[in-house]
Tab-separated table of C-alpha atoms and ligand atoms in Angstrom:
chain	number	residue	atom	x	y	z
R	29	UNK	CA	5.522	125.491	-72.637
R	30	UNK	CA	5.148	122.513	-69.738
R	31	UNK	CA	6.465	119.018	-69.435
R	32	UNK	CA	3.288	117.521	-70.788
R	33	UNK	CA	3.254	119.957	-73.537
R	34	UNK	CA	6.795	118.899	-74.211
R	35	UNK	CA	5.888	114.993	-74.088
R	36	UNK	CA	2.736	115.201	-76.427
R	37	UNK	CA	4.552	116.814	-78.962
R	38	UNK	CA	7.596	114.068	-78.466
R	39	UNK	CA	5.130	111.666	-78.563
R	40	UNK	CA	4.371	111.599	-82.579
R	41	UNK	CA	7.809	110.704	-83.150
R	42	UNK	CA	8.850	108.218	-80.483
R	43	UNK	CA	5.769	107.294	-81.996
R	44	UNK	CA	7.240	106.725	-85.115
R	45	UNK	CA	10.841	105.200	-84.439
R	46	UNK	CA	9.321	102.521	-82.815
R	47	UNK	CA	6.733	101.744	-85.941
R	48	UNK	CA	10.529	102.487	-87.914
R	49	UNK	CA	12.190	99.950	-85.386
R	50	UNK	CA	9.553	96.440	-85.853
R	51	UNK	CA	9.040	97.213	-89.574
R	52	UNK	CA	13.529	97.295	-89.482
R	53	UNK	CA	12.992	93.856	-87.342
R	54	UNK	CA	11.164	92.052	-89.857
R	55	UNK	CA	11.739	93.344	-92.952
R	56	UNK	CA	13.086	91.719	-96.547
R	57	UNK	CA	16.418	92.100	-96.855
R	58	UNK	CA	18.188	92.379	-100.117
R	59	UNK	CA	21.666	89.658	-100.456
R	60	UNK	CA	25.120	91.644	-99.465
R	61	UNK	CA	22.480	94.381	-98.346
R	62	UNK	CA	25.396	97.029	-95.496
R	63	UNK	CA	25.183	99.930	-94.871
R	64	UNK	CA	27.130	102.068	-96.979
R	65	UNK	CA	26.184	105.103	-96.261
R	66	UNK	CA	25.745	107.961	-98.496
R	67	UNK	CA	26.452	106.242	-101.243
R	68	UNK	CA	26.531	102.687	-102.743
R	69	UNK	CA	29.989	101.392	-104.624
R	70	UNK	CA	28.890	99.702	-107.663
R	71	UNK	CA	29.104	96.428	-106.393
R	72	UNK	CA	26.755	97.804	-103.766
R	73	UNK	CA	24.171	98.706	-106.104
R	74	UNK	CA	21.697	96.368	-107.203
R	75	UNK	CA	21.133	95.378	-103.389
R	76	UNK	CA	20.841	99.558	-102.473
R	77	UNK	CA	18.129	99.004	-104.933
R	78	UNK	CA	15.852	96.833	-104.199
R	79	UNK	CA	16.110	97.756	-100.673
R	80	UNK	CA	14.807	101.580	-101.638
R	81	UNK	CA	11.954	99.676	-103.882
R	82	UNK	CA	11.492	97.438	-100.763
R	83	UNK	CA	11.317	101.034	-98.158
R	84	UNK	CA	9.742	103.334	-101.012
R	85	UNK	CA	6.461	99.938	-100.921
R	86	UNK	CA	6.266	100.833	-97.197
R	87	UNK	CA	6.110	104.277	-96.688
R	88	UNK	CA	9.874	105.012	-95.485
R	89	UNK	CA	11.316	105.888	-98.857
R	90	UNK	CA	11.887	109.706	-99.221
R	91	UNK	CA	10.362	110.601	-95.692
R	92	UNK	CA	10.399	114.554	-96.343
R	93	UNK	CA	8.457	114.217	-99.332
R	94	UNK	CA	5.210	115.845	-99.612
R	95	UNK	CA	2.108	113.062	-99.793
R	96	UNK	CA	1.560	113.972	-103.098
R	97	UNK	CA	4.737	112.282	-104.151
R	98	UNK	CA	4.784	109.561	-102.339
R	99	UNK	CA	6.492	111.265	-98.805
R	100	UNK	CA	5.113	111.349	-95.512
R	101	UNK	CA	5.713	114.884	-95.007
R	102	UNK	CA	8.080	114.119	-92.485
R	103	UNK	CA	9.518	116.346	-90.019
R	104	UNK	CA	13.902	116.745	-89.067
R	105	UNK	CA	13.560	114.855	-86.268
R	106	UNK	CA	11.568	111.802	-87.488
R	107	UNK	CA	14.064	111.938	-90.895
R	108	UNK	CA	17.298	112.118	-87.888
R	109	UNK	CA	14.707	109.108	-86.100
R	110	UNK	CA	14.787	106.925	-89.617
R	111	UNK	CA	18.608	107.539	-90.135
R	112	UNK	CA	19.124	106.458	-86.063
R	113	UNK	CA	17.129	103.916	-86.492
R	114	UNK	CA	18.886	102.602	-90.134
R	115	UNK	CA	22.186	102.582	-89.028
R	116	UNK	CA	21.350	100.650	-85.283
R	117	UNK	CA	19.948	97.875	-87.950
R	118	UNK	CA	23.674	97.869	-90.184
R	119	UNK	CA	21.223	98.795	-93.540
R	120	UNK	CA	21.380	101.596	-95.485
R	121	UNK	CA	18.796	104.919	-95.104
R	122	UNK	CA	18.050	104.554	-99.179
R	123	UNK	CA	19.803	104.356	-102.443
R	124	UNK	CA	22.265	106.959	-102.001
R	125	UNK	CA	21.998	110.737	-100.744
R	126	UNK	CA	21.810	112.674	-104.189
R	127	UNK	CA	17.687	111.819	-105.330
R	128	UNK	CA	15.897	111.629	-102.888
R	129	UNK	CA	17.632	114.464	-100.132
R	130	UNK	CA	18.969	116.772	-103.147
R	131	UNK	CA	17.303	116.565	-106.208
R	132	UNK	CA	14.010	115.475	-105.325
R	133	UNK	CA	13.419	118.822	-103.190
R	134	UNK	CA	15.159	121.176	-105.710
R	135	UNK	CA	13.312	119.516	-109.049
R	136	UNK	CA	10.062	120.383	-106.705
R	137	UNK	CA	10.545	124.066	-105.691
R	138	UNK	CA	12.404	125.251	-108.820
R	139	UNK	CA	11.332	122.048	-111.928
R	140	UNK	CA	8.799	122.271	-113.858
R	141	UNK	CA	5.355	119.704	-113.468
R	142	UNK	CA	7.044	117.528	-116.887
R	143	UNK	CA	9.875	117.153	-115.149
R	144	UNK	CA	8.561	116.151	-110.983
R	145	UNK	CA	5.740	113.087	-113.136
R	146	UNK	CA	9.228	112.098	-115.212
R	147	UNK	CA	11.429	111.896	-112.846
R	148	UNK	CA	9.901	112.258	-108.433
R	149	UNK	CA	8.549	108.736	-108.777
R	150	UNK	CA	11.224	107.183	-110.278
R	151	UNK	CA	13.520	108.670	-107.801
R	152	UNK	CA	11.135	107.209	-104.985
R	153	UNK	CA	11.567	103.026	-106.004
R	154	UNK	CA	14.897	103.484	-107.067
R	155	UNK	CA	14.502	103.245	-110.333
R	156	UNK	CA	17.365	105.291	-111.921
R	157	UNK	CA	20.061	106.259	-109.224
R	158	UNK	CA	21.139	110.347	-109.517
R	159	UNK	CA	25.060	111.606	-108.763
R	160	UNK	CA	25.286	115.779	-108.226
R	161	UNK	CA	27.671	117.098	-110.908
R	162	UNK	CA	28.894	120.154	-109.442
R	163	UNK	CA	32.551	120.238	-107.764
R	164	UNK	CA	35.298	120.907	-110.920
R	165	UNK	CA	39.012	119.695	-110.866
R	166	UNK	CA	39.044	124.237	-110.126
R	167	UNK	CA	35.885	124.912	-108.569
R	168	UNK	CA	35.263	123.498	-105.123
R	169	UNK	CA	34.867	125.140	-102.305
R	170	UNK	CA	34.463	128.100	-104.923
R	171	UNK	CA	32.046	126.407	-106.500
R	172	UNK	CA	31.016	130.064	-108.776
R	173	UNK	CA	34.238	128.949	-110.649
R	174	UNK	CA	33.034	126.472	-112.587
R	175	UNK	CA	34.125	126.551	-115.787
R	176	UNK	CA	32.415	123.816	-117.877
R	177	UNK	CA	29.974	124.810	-120.410
R	178	UNK	CA	26.352	124.150	-121.328
R	179	UNK	CA	25.243	126.218	-124.677
R	180	UNK	CA	21.687	127.474	-126.487
R	181	UNK	CA	21.533	125.981	-129.648
R	182	UNK	CA	19.002	125.376	-132.177
R	183	UNK	CA	18.004	121.437	-130.489
R	184	UNK	CA	18.842	122.467	-127.270
R	185	UNK	CA	22.249	122.632	-125.262
R	186	UNK	CA	25.098	121.174	-125.970
R	187	UNK	CA	27.731	120.497	-122.857
R	188	UNK	CA	31.273	120.961	-122.439
R	189	UNK	CA	33.656	120.687	-119.040
R	190	UNK	CA	34.978	118.092	-117.187
R	191	UNK	CA	33.221	116.907	-113.344
R	192	UNK	CA	35.470	115.597	-110.415
R	193	UNK	CA	34.553	113.647	-106.707
R	194	UNK	CA	31.242	112.929	-108.474
R	195	UNK	CA	30.086	110.137	-105.952
R	196	UNK	CA	27.662	106.799	-107.770
R	197	UNK	CA	28.712	108.424	-111.380
R	198	UNK	CA	29.282	105.024	-113.269
R	199	UNK	CA	25.692	103.607	-111.504
R	200	UNK	CA	23.749	106.582	-112.221
R	201	UNK	CA	20.929	107.171	-114.942
R	202	UNK	CA	21.072	110.724	-114.481
R	203	UNK	CA	23.345	113.659	-112.845
R	204	UNK	CA	22.351	117.145	-111.931
R	205	UNK	CA	24.906	119.823	-113.705
R	206	UNK	CA	26.062	122.717	-112.838
R	207	UNK	CA	27.679	124.305	-115.536
R	208	UNK	CA	28.284	128.212	-117.412
R	209	UNK	CA	25.367	129.696	-119.226
R	210	UNK	CA	26.367	133.189	-118.853
R	211	UNK	CA	29.247	134.957	-118.110
R	212	UNK	CA	31.527	134.839	-115.236
R	213	UNK	CA	29.943	134.330	-111.981
R	214	UNK	CA	27.057	133.294	-109.754
R	215	UNK	CA	24.815	134.709	-112.498
R	216	UNK	CA	26.374	132.897	-115.281
R	217	UNK	CA	25.190	129.399	-114.004
R	218	UNK	CA	22.371	127.070	-114.625
R	219	UNK	CA	21.439	123.895	-113.351
R	220	UNK	CA	21.169	120.716	-116.006
R	221	UNK	CA	19.446	117.267	-116.513
R	222	UNK	CA	22.701	115.072	-117.471
R	223	UNK	CA	20.860	111.248	-119.205
R	224	UNK	CA	24.161	108.980	-117.885
R	225	UNK	CA	23.986	106.980	-121.004
R	226	UNK	CA	23.439	110.176	-123.578
R	227	UNK	CA	26.702	110.281	-126.206
R	228	UNK	CA	29.691	112.120	-124.679
R	229	UNK	CA	29.920	111.598	-120.892
R	230	UNK	CA	32.809	109.711	-120.387
R	231	UNK	CA	32.615	108.474	-116.762
R	232	UNK	CA	36.261	107.936	-115.136
R	233	UNK	CA	36.112	105.754	-111.260
R	234	UNK	CA	38.636	107.099	-108.959
R	235	UNK	CA	40.285	104.328	-107.180
R	236	UNK	CA	40.423	105.697	-102.781
R	237	UNK	CA	43.069	105.150	-99.956
R	238	UNK	CA	40.636	102.936	-98.836
R	239	UNK	CA	39.983	100.973	-101.579
R	240	UNK	CA	37.219	101.404	-102.743
R	241	UNK	CA	35.738	103.876	-105.737
R	242	UNK	CA	32.688	105.781	-105.303
R	243	UNK	CA	34.063	108.699	-106.869
R	244	UNK	CA	34.508	109.778	-110.588
R	245	UNK	CA	35.700	112.107	-112.373
R	246	UNK	CA	33.199	113.070	-115.754
R	247	UNK	CA	33.866	114.113	-118.681
R	248	UNK	CA	31.611	115.788	-120.909
R	249	UNK	CA	32.320	116.662	-124.866
R	250	UNK	CA	29.816	117.872	-126.825
R	251	UNK	CA	27.102	116.200	-124.839
R	252	UNK	CA	23.561	117.233	-127.037
R	253	UNK	CA	20.796	118.657	-124.774
R	254	UNK	CA	17.013	118.496	-125.140
R	255	UNK	CA	15.691	122.014	-124.090
R	256	UNK	CA	13.807	120.312	-121.551
R	257	UNK	CA	16.981	119.956	-119.420
R	258	UNK	CA	16.871	123.348	-117.561
R	259	UNK	CA	15.580	123.261	-113.995
R	260	UNK	CA	14.817	126.463	-113.559
R	261	UNK	CA	16.113	129.405	-115.041
R	262	UNK	CA	18.917	130.048	-116.822
R	263	UNK	CA	21.217	131.965	-114.687
R	264	UNK	CA	19.282	130.796	-111.967
R	265	UNK	CA	21.525	127.968	-111.277
R	266	UNK	CA	23.472	129.824	-108.040
R	267	UNK	CA	20.649	129.509	-106.513
R	268	UNK	CA	19.772	126.510	-107.151
R	269	UNK	CA	22.748	124.680	-106.203
R	270	UNK	CA	22.504	126.865	-102.316
R	271	UNK	CA	19.232	125.158	-102.285
R	272	UNK	CA	21.145	121.666	-103.240
R	273	UNK	CA	23.697	122.409	-100.474
R	274	UNK	CA	21.791	123.327	-97.430
R	275	UNK	CA	19.896	119.887	-98.035
R	276	UNK	CA	23.055	118.289	-98.170
R	277	UNK	CA	24.043	119.514	-95.271
R	278	UNK	CA	21.039	118.741	-93.286
R	279	UNK	CA	21.119	114.827	-94.570
R	280	UNK	CA	24.408	114.871	-93.292
R	281	UNK	CA	23.855	116.144	-89.849
R	282	UNK	CA	21.265	113.182	-89.994
R	283	UNK	CA	23.265	110.683	-90.976
R	284	UNK	CA	25.544	111.585	-87.513
R	285	UNK	CA	23.161	110.219	-85.321
R	286	UNK	CA	25.140	106.325	-85.042
R	287	UNK	CA	28.313	108.326	-83.193
R	288	UNK	CA	27.127	106.366	-79.973
R	289	UNK	CA	26.672	103.327	-81.725
R	290	UNK	CA	30.794	103.469	-83.269
R	291	UNK	CA	31.660	105.074	-79.522
R	292	UNK	CA	30.006	101.271	-78.614
R	293	UNK	CA	31.640	99.696	-80.870
R	294	UNK	CA	35.434	100.758	-80.185
R	295	UNK	CA	34.760	100.449	-76.147
R	296	UNK	CA	34.292	96.863	-76.543
R	297	UNK	CA	37.473	96.447	-79.675
R	298	UNK	CA	39.345	98.500	-76.821
R	299	UNK	CA	38.160	96.149	-74.416
R	300	UNK	CA	39.125	92.703	-75.521
R	301	UNK	CA	42.325	94.389	-76.346
R	302	UNK	CA	43.222	95.478	-73.009
R	303	UNK	CA	43.729	98.711	-74.323
R	304	UNK	CA	40.724	100.336	-72.754
R	305	UNK	CA	43.811	102.525	-70.185
R	306	UNK	CA	42.927	106.578	-68.702
R	307	UNK	CA	43.872	108.320	-71.970
R	308	UNK	CA	41.365	105.978	-74.036
R	309	UNK	CA	38.126	106.133	-71.110
R	310	UNK	CA	38.964	109.879	-71.309
R	311	UNK	CA	38.382	110.612	-75.026
R	312	UNK	CA	35.370	108.318	-74.871
R	313	UNK	CA	34.150	110.074	-72.749
R	314	UNK	CA	35.388	113.211	-74.391
R	315	UNK	CA	33.454	112.543	-77.082
R	316	UNK	CA	30.430	110.916	-75.709
R	317	UNK	CA	29.894	113.746	-74.694
R	318	UNK	CA	30.109	115.574	-77.832
R	319	UNK	CA	27.920	114.179	-79.288
R	320	UNK	CA	25.005	114.352	-77.013
R	321	UNK	CA	26.272	117.906	-77.349
R	322	UNK	CA	24.990	117.637	-81.219
R	323	UNK	CA	22.140	115.828	-80.227
R	324	UNK	CA	20.902	119.016	-78.565
R	325	UNK	CA	22.108	121.373	-81.222
R	326	UNK	CA	20.032	119.306	-83.542
R	327	UNK	CA	17.129	119.150	-81.655
R	328	UNK	CA	17.239	123.211	-80.948
R	329	UNK	CA	17.823	123.482	-84.787
R	330	UNK	CA	14.944	121.389	-84.818
R	331	UNK	CA	12.782	123.133	-82.850
R	332	UNK	CA	13.085	126.520	-84.175
R	333	UNK	CA	12.145	125.619	-87.638
R	334	UNK	CA	15.829	126.341	-88.929
R	335	UNK	CA	15.655	126.303	-92.748
R	336	UNK	CA	18.664	123.657	-94.199
R	337	UNK	CA	20.083	127.033	-95.184
R	338	UNK	CA	20.348	128.374	-92.135
R	339	UNK	CA	24.046	129.544	-90.280
R	340	UNK	CA	22.887	126.673	-87.278
R	341	UNK	CA	23.210	124.026	-89.508
R	342	UNK	CA	26.835	125.395	-90.637
R	343	UNK	CA	27.105	124.018	-86.935
R	344	UNK	CA	25.517	120.977	-86.751
R	345	UNK	CA	27.906	120.158	-90.738
R	346	UNK	CA	31.028	121.218	-88.894
R	347	UNK	CA	30.508	119.187	-84.872
R	348	UNK	CA	28.939	116.615	-86.589
R	349	UNK	CA	32.099	116.094	-89.539
R	350	UNK	CA	34.256	117.056	-86.781
R	351	UNK	CA	33.064	114.819	-83.970
R	352	UNK	CA	33.051	112.221	-86.318
R	353	UNK	CA	36.109	111.845	-88.043
R	354	UNK	CA	37.472	112.164	-84.344
R	355	UNK	CA	35.534	109.265	-83.463
R	356	UNK	CA	37.457	107.340	-86.457
R	357	UNK	CA	40.791	108.577	-85.182
R	358	UNK	CA	39.907	107.161	-81.533
R	359	UNK	CA	38.362	104.343	-83.393
R	360	UNK	CA	42.108	103.013	-84.821
R	361	UNK	CA	43.537	104.060	-81.742
R	362	UNK	CA	41.536	101.542	-80.066
R	363	UNK	CA	42.313	98.993	-81.872
R	364	UNK	CA	46.310	99.770	-81.549
R	365	UNK	CA	48.511	97.827	-84.429
R	366	UNK	CA	45.074	95.555	-85.356
R	367	UNK	CA	44.017	98.827	-87.767
R	368	UNK	CA	46.843	97.779	-89.759
R	369	UNK	CA	45.120	93.960	-90.631
R	370	UNK	CA	41.939	93.537	-88.387
R	371	UNK	CA	38.984	92.025	-91.009
R	372	UNK	CA	36.923	91.808	-87.830
R	373	UNK	CA	37.416	95.009	-86.787
R	374	UNK	CA	37.156	96.556	-90.802
R	375	UNK	CA	34.257	98.850	-90.220
R	376	UNK	CA	36.009	100.598	-87.503
R	377	UNK	CA	39.220	101.495	-90.084
R	378	UNK	CA	36.655	102.365	-92.864
R	379	UNK	CA	34.932	105.079	-90.358
R	380	UNK	CA	38.910	106.644	-89.757
R	381	UNK	CA	39.103	106.970	-93.541
R	382	UNK	CA	35.110	107.194	-93.802
R	383	UNK	CA	35.530	110.562	-91.177
R	384	UNK	CA	38.024	112.193	-93.076
R	385	UNK	CA	36.041	112.662	-96.110
R	386	UNK	CA	33.171	114.143	-93.967
R	387	UNK	CA	35.133	117.047	-93.023
R	388	UNK	CA	35.613	117.783	-97.159
R	389	UNK	CA	31.831	116.860	-97.916
R	390	UNK	CA	29.390	119.017	-98.679
R	391	UNK	CA	31.364	122.469	-97.871
R	392	UNK	CA	34.703	121.803	-96.359
R	393	UNK	CA	35.472	122.070	-92.556
R	394	UNK	CA	37.190	125.677	-93.207
R	395	UNK	CA	34.206	126.710	-95.225
R	396	UNK	CA	31.791	126.105	-92.830
R	397	UNK	CA	33.294	127.991	-90.167
R	398	UNK	CA	34.256	131.212	-93.226
R	399	UNK	CA	30.221	131.203	-93.544
R	400	UNK	CA	30.120	130.820	-88.878
R	401	UNK	CA	32.099	133.729	-89.362
R	402	UNK	CA	31.082	136.030	-91.441
R	403	UNK	CA	27.038	135.932	-91.613
R	404	UNK	CA	26.373	134.572	-87.593
R	405	UNK	CA	29.304	137.023	-86.069
R	406	UNK	CA	29.635	139.650	-88.561
R	407	UNK	CA	33.589	139.369	-88.478
R	408	UNK	CA	35.493	141.286	-91.675
R	409	UNK	CA	34.584	139.013	-94.357
R	410	UNK	CA	37.363	137.131	-96.324
R	411	UNK	CA	39.196	139.516	-98.662
R	412	UNK	CA	38.027	138.866	-102.673
R	413	UNK	CA	40.773	135.903	-104.315
R	414	UNK	CA	42.292	137.997	-107.917
R	415	UNK	CA	41.083	137.350	-110.349
T	1437	FAD	C1	32.772	112.111	-99.867
T	1437	FAD	C2	32.599	112.732	-100.342
T	1437	FAD	C3	32.160	113.183	-101.874
T	1437	FAD	C4	31.764	114.165	-102.730
T	1437	FAD	N1	30.591	114.681	-103.052
T	1437	FAD	C5	30.576	114.535	-104.192
T	1437	FAD	C6	29.892	114.729	-105.754
T	1437	FAD	O1	28.730	113.575	-105.333
T	1437	FAD	N2	29.517	115.712	-106.105
T	1437	FAD	C7	30.940	117.092	-106.225
T	1437	FAD	O2	30.065	117.857	-107.268
T	1437	FAD	N3	31.223	116.943	-105.294
T	1437	FAD	C8	31.727	116.232	-104.971
T	1437	FAD	N4	32.983	115.638	-103.768
T	1437	FAD	C9	33.500	117.099	-103.523
T	1437	FAD	C10	33.640	118.616	-102.833
T	1437	FAD	O3	31.882	119.238	-102.798
T	1437	FAD	C11	34.206	119.520	-102.297
T	1437	FAD	O4	35.623	118.229	-102.476
T	1437	FAD	C12	33.903	120.154	-101.887
T	1437	FAD	O5	33.233	121.031	-101.961
T	1437	FAD	C13	35.936	120.564	-101.591
T	1437	FAD	O6	36.058	121.182	-102.332
T	1437	FAD	P1	37.800	120.456	-102.995
T	1437	FAD	O7	37.971	119.833	-102.790
T	1437	FAD	O8	38.081	121.017	-104.235
T	1437	FAD	O9	38.545	121.818	-102.340
T	1437	FAD	P2	39.346	123.219	-102.304
T	1437	FAD	O10	37.980	123.680	-102.806
T	1437	FAD	O11	40.788	123.292	-103.075
T	1437	FAD	O12	40.066	123.545	-100.948
T	1437	FAD	C14	41.257	122.649	-100.696
T	1437	FAD	C15	41.539	123.224	-98.735
T	1437	FAD	O13	41.462	124.798	-99.126
T	1437	FAD	C16	40.526	124.731	-98.196
T	1437	FAD	N5	39.779	125.935	-98.508
T	1437	FAD	C17	39.304	126.672	-99.857
T	1437	FAD	N6	38.698	127.767	-99.671
T	1437	FAD	C18	39.168	128.161	-98.762
T	1437	FAD	C19	38.134	129.747	-98.020
T	1437	FAD	N7	38.247	130.783	-98.949
T	1437	FAD	N8	40.058	129.377	-96.423
T	1437	FAD	C20	39.490	128.680	-95.868
T	1437	FAD	N9	40.288	127.651	-96.238
T	1437	FAD	C21	39.759	127.209	-97.915
T	1437	FAD	C22	39.533	123.238	-98.219
T	1437	FAD	O14	38.897	123.891	-96.335
T	1437	FAD	C23	40.329	122.902	-98.270
T	1437	FAD	O15	41.157	122.048	-97.042
T	1437	FAD	C24	32.637	115.962	-103.050
T	1437	FAD	C25	33.771	115.152	-101.658
T	1437	FAD	C26	34.240	114.240	-100.891
T	1437	FAD	C27	34.745	114.628	-99.751
């Protein structure tokens, strides 16, 4: 491909970026809206919902969805451009990650027409917020060990079990549940829709070390669900869950593009404190290079048409979260003792705290390394865990 073709290819993305930037400059912002990341706290939800409605009205909600569901069939590059511009403007790119990025595509791929008609429009406009009910106290990295059970009854399903780390569970209208409907292992899992207000669902927020409370424990006791709660076929849960996790990795990568802004903030904070010494300068340059490498890897994955489940997205997830964590940690070094109390630089402290979570959510760094070792490098598989 020659340069002229390259430019022609790049143009639509850059045009889209300019259009979004212009819109973001004058778009009406609900009071209290700030860039809260992929999940709002309960207090952030009203402004987040209104923002989602505004995005939907302007055609910037659920960009990657097909046009028939109100999306723009946006490329990954366009999604990344929106994420980058939203980060620059200091606003979230959507109400939360789960409905638009995970549940929507999964319902389109595995759900019935009736499920799509019922849920998709309300996800797009922010009327319904969704949460992901996958992890359990003894099933995180080893998700196939899920023990929450859904039993078929004459009237539908009854669910019993416990979930944990449910982001946004205390504000969500619906949860996408991974439950055991059959025997042990992958083949015994299914995915169901749980309305969070039905009897038997109890949500308990978990306080975090950063003072916020975005996670929850969710207890499900004799929860009765209608027959049409099942997404896909019974026993197909692992395929549905893997599709969800692939999209999660893709979305996390798209969120990572705010790194350059974080590095700018970090340098500014160090400069005013006279802390921009040789050590810090070298670290900043190193991270700046890593951020560019990350961007180049992103662009390559996009150009190669990699699917969300592809190993390149494991590389991106790993690189992104490790770099975000390193930038967060360096931000605290830039602040020095001020990190203990300075309210002005709170975003840098928050970035450090969030950076550590990034290497866990959506599949830990160790798990990404396992995937790369086994699927890409062909190294011997890990020995199976004794049962
Ligand atoms: C910010 C955030 C948001 C989240 N949101 C949600 C949500 O909305 N819904 C939801 O269902 N879950 C959510 N999670 C949970 C997340 O998916 C799990 O934390 C993650 O899968 C890891 O599981 P675990 O915490 O049980 O750790 P474990 O699986 O117990 O792992 C503990 C440690 O052992 C390591 N380890 C485990 N297995 C291996 C192995 N085979 N090889 C090498 N090392 C290994 C891990 O890397 C980790 O360091 C969220 C987590 C975070 C941090």
